[in-house]
mmCIF file of C-alpha atoms in Angstrom:
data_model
loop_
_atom_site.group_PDB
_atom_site.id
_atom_site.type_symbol
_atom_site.label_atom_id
_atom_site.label_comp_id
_atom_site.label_asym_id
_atom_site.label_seq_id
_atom_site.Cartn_x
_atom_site.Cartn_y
_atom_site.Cartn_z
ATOM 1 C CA UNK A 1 0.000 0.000 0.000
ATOM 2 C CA UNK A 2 1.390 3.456 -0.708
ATOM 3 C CA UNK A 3 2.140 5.569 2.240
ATOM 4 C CA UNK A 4 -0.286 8.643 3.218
ATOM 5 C CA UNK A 5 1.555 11.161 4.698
ATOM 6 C CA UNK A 6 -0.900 13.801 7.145
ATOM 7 C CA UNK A 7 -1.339 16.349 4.800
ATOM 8 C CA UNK A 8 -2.538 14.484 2.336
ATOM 9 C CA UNK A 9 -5.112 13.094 4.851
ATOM 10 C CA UNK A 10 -6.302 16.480 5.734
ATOM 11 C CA UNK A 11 -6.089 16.850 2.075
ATOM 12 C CA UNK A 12 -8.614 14.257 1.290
ATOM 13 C CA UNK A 13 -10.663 15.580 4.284
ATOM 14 C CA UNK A 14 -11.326 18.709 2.864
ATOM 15 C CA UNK A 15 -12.755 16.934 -0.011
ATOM 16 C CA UNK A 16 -16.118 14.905 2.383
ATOM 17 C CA UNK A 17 -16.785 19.004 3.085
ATOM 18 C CA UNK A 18 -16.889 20.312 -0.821
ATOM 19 C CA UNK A 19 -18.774 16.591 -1.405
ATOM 20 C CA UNK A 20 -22.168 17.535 -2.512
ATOM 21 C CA UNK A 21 -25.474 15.826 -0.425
ATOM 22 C CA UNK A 22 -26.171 12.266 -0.936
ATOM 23 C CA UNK A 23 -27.918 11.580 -4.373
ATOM 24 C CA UNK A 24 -26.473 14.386 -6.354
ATOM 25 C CA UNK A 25 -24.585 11.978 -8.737
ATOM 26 C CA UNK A 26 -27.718 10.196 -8.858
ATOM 27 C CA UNK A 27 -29.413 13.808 -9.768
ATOM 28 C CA UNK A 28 -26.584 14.749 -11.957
ATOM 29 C CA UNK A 29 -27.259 11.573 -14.117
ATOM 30 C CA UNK A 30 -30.643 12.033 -14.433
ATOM 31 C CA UNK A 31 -29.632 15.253 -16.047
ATOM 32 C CA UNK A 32 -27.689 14.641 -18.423
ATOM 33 C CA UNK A 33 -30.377 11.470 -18.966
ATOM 34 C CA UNK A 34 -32.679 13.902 -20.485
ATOM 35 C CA UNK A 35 -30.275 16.123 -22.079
ATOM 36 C CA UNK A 36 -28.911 13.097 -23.832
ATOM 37 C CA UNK A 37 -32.179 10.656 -24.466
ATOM 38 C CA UNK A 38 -29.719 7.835 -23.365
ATOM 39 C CA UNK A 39 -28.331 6.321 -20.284
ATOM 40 C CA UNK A 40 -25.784 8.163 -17.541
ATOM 41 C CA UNK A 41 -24.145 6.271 -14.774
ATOM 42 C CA UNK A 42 -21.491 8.285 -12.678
ATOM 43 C CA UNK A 43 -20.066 6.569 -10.256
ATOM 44 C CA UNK A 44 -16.806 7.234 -8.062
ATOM 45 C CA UNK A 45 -13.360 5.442 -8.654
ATOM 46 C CA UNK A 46 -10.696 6.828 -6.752
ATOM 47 C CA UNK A 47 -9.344 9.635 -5.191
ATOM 48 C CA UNK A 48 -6.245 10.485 -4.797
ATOM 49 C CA UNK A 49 -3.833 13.402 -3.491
ATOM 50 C CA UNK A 50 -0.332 13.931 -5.784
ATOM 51 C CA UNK A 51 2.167 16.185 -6.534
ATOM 52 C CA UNK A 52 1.325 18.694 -9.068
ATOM 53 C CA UNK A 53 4.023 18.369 -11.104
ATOM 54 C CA UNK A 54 2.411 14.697 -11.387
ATOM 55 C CA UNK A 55 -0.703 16.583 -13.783
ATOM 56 C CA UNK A 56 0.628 15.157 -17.058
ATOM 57 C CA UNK A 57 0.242 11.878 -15.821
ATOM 58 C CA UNK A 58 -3.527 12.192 -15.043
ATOM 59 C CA UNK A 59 -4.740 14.174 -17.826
ATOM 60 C CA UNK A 60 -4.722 13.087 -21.344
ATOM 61 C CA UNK A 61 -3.747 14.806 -24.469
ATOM 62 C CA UNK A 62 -5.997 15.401 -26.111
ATOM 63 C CA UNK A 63 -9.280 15.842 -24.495
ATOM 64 C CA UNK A 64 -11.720 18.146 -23.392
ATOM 65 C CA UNK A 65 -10.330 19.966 -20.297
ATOM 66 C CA UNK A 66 -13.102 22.843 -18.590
ATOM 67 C CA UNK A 67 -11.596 25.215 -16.432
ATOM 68 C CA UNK A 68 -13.719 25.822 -13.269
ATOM 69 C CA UNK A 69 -13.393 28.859 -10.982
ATOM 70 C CA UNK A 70 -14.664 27.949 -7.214
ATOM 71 C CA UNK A 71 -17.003 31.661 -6.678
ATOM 72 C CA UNK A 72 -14.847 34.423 -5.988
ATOM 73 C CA UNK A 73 -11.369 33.034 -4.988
ATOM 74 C CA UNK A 74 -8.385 33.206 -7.268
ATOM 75 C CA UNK A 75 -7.551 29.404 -8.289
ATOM 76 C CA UNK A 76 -9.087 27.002 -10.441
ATOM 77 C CA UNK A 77 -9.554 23.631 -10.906
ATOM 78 C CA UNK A 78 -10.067 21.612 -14.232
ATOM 79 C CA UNK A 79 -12.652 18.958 -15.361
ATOM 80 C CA UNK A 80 -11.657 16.053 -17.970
ATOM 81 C CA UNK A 81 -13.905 14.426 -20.031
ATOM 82 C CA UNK A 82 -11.978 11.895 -21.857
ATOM 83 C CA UNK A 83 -11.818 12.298 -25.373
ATOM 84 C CA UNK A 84 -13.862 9.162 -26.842
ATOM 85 C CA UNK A 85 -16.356 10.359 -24.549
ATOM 86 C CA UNK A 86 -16.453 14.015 -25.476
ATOM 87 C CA UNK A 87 -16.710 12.955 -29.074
ATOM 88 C CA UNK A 88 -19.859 10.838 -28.294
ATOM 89 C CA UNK A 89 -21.674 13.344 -26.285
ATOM 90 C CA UNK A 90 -20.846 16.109 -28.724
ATOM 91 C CA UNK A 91 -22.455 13.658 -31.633
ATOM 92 C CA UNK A 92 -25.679 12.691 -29.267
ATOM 93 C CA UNK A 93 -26.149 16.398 -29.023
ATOM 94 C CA UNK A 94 -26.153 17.129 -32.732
ATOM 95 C CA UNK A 95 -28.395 14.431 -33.822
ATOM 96 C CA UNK A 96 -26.353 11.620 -34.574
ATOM 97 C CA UNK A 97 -26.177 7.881 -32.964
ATOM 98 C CA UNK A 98 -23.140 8.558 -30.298
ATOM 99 C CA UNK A 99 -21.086 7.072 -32.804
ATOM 100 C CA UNK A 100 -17.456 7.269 -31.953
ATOM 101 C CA UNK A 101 -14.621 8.881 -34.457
ATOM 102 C CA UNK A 102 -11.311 8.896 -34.449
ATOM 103 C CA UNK A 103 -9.339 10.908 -31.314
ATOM 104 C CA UNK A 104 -8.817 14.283 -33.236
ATOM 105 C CA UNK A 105 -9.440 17.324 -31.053
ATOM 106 C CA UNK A 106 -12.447 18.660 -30.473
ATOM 107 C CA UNK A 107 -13.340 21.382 -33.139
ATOM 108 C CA UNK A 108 -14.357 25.238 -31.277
ATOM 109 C CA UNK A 109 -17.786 24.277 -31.680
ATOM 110 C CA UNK A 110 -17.747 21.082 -30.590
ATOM 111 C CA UNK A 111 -16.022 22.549 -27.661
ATOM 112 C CA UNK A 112 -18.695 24.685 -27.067
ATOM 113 C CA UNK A 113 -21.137 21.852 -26.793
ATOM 114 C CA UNK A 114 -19.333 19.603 -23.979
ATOM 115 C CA UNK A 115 -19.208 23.657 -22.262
ATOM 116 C CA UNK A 116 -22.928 23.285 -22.335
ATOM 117 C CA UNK A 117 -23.176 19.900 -20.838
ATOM 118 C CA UNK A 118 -20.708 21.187 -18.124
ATOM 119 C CA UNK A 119 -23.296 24.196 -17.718
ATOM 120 C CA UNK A 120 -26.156 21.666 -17.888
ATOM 121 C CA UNK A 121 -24.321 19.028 -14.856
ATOM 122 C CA UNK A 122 -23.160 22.143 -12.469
ATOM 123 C CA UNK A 123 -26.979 23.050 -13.204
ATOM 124 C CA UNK A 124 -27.971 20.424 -11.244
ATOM 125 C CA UNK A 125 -24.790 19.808 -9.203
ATOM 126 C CA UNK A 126 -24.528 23.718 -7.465
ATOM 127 C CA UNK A 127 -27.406 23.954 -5.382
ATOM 128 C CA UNK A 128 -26.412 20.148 -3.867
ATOM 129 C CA UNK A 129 -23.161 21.952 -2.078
ATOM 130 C CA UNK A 130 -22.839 21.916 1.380
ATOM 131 C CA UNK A 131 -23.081 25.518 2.648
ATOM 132 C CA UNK A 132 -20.541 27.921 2.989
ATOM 133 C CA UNK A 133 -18.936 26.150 -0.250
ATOM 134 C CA UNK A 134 -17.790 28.519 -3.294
ATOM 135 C CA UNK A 135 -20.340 27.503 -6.135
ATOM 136 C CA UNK A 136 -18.228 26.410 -8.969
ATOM 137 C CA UNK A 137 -18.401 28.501 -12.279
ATOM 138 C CA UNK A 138 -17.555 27.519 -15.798
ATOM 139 C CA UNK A 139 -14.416 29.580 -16.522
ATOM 140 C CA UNK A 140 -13.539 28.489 -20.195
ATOM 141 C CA UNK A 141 -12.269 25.186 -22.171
ATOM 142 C CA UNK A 142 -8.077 25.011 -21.860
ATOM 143 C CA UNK A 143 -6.303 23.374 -25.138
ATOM 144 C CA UNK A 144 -3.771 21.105 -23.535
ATOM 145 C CA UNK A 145 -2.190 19.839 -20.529
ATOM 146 C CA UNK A 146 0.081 22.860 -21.250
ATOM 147 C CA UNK A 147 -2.370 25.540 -20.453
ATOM 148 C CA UNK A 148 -4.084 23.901 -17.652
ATOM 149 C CA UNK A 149 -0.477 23.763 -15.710
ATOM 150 C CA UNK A 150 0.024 27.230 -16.214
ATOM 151 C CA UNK A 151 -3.547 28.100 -14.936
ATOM 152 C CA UNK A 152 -3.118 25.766 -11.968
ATOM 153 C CA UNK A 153 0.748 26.115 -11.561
ATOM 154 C CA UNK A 154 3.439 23.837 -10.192
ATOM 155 C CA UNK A 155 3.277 24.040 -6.086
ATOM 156 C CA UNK A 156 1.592 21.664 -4.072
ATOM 157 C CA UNK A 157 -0.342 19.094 -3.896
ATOM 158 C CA UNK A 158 -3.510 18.284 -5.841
ATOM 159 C CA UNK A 159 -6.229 16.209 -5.242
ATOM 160 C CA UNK A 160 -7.567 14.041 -7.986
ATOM 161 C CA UNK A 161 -11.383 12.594 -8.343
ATOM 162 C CA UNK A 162 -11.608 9.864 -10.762
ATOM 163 C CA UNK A 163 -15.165 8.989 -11.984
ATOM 164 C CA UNK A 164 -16.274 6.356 -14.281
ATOM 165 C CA UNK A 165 -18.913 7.924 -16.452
ATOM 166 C CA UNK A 166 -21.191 5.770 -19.362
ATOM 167 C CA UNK A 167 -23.212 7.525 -21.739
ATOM 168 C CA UNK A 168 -25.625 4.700 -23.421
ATOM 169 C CA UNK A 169 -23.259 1.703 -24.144
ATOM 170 C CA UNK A 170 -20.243 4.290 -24.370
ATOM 171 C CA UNK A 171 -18.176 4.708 -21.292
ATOM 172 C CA UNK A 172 -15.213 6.435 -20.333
ATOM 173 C CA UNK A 173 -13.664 8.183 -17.553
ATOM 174 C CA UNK A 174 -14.363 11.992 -16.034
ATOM 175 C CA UNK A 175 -11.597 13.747 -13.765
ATOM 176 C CA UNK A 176 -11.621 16.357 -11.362
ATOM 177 C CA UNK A 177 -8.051 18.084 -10.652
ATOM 178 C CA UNK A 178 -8.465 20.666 -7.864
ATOM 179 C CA UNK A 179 -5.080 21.913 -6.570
ATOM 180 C CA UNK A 180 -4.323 22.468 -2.883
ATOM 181 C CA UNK A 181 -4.572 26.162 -2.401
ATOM 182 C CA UNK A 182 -7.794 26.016 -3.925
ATOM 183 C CA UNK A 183 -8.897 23.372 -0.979
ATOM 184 C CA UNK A 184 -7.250 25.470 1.620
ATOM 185 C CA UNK A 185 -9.120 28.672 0.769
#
């Protein structure tokens, strides 16, 4: 078993407060249900508190990465959708059969579709927050691994929420990166 030093306890702590009231996944999926006329399942993998310099290794290039600003404070925190999924919901949206292409990049449009789902899932998510919690805002769509580093710079530690996400017989998985200072304001 790898070792958990205290921090990253406290770390992971912090986390159970920002953790929305029971059923909100649940409500989040039913959603996205009726945005998407198919099947959602969310359901939690892992978390998991790393270095930041450790980012590369947890986000994929390329994919659809959403910058999220928590309210009013100064950091920001990114959302994955991995790419084979992005591509389906995108297609869904437009009329087609969540058929899956190849793993190009997601065109500035397309882009601007998974931004609505996001819109569509915090929609539902927001109100779920404990009290006292910054609401989380959509702050734009980053294009690479690249930018989201230098939005969330290098220091600390980050803490990493891995969810397995299936969108009618398509499945694929959803991350949440929130860096340290954000937790700590």
């Amino acid at each position: 078993l790898e070792k958990v030093s205290r921090a990253q306890g406290q770390l992971a702590e912090r986390l159970r407060w920002l953790t929305p009231n029971a059923g909100t996944l649940t409500g989040v999926s039913a959603r996205l249900k009726g945005l998407f006329d198919a099947e959602v399942g969310l359901s939690l993998e892992c978390v998991q508190v790393r270095p930041m310099a450790e980012l590369r290794r947890f986000l994929g290039d390329p994919t659809f990465l959403a910058v999220l600003a928590p309210g009013a404070l100064q950091g920001r925190a990114v959302l994955e959708v991995e790419l084979s999924l992005a591509h389906t919901a995108v297609d869904l949206l437009l009329g087609g059969a969540g058929e899956t292409v190849g793993l190009r990049p997601l065109t500035d449009i397309e882009e601007g579709v998974m931004g609505y789902v996001i819109l569509e899932a915090l929609r539902v998510l927001v109100p779920a927050l404990q009290a006292g919690v910054p609401r989380p805002r959509l702050d734009g769509v980053a294009r690479g691994v690249d930018e989201v580093s230098a939005r969330l710079g290098d220091d600390g530690p980050m803490l990493t929420v891995h969810l397995n996400a299936t969108l009618g017989p398509h499945g694929g998985m959803v991350r949440f990166v929130v860096p340290a200072a954000v937790l700590e304001a």
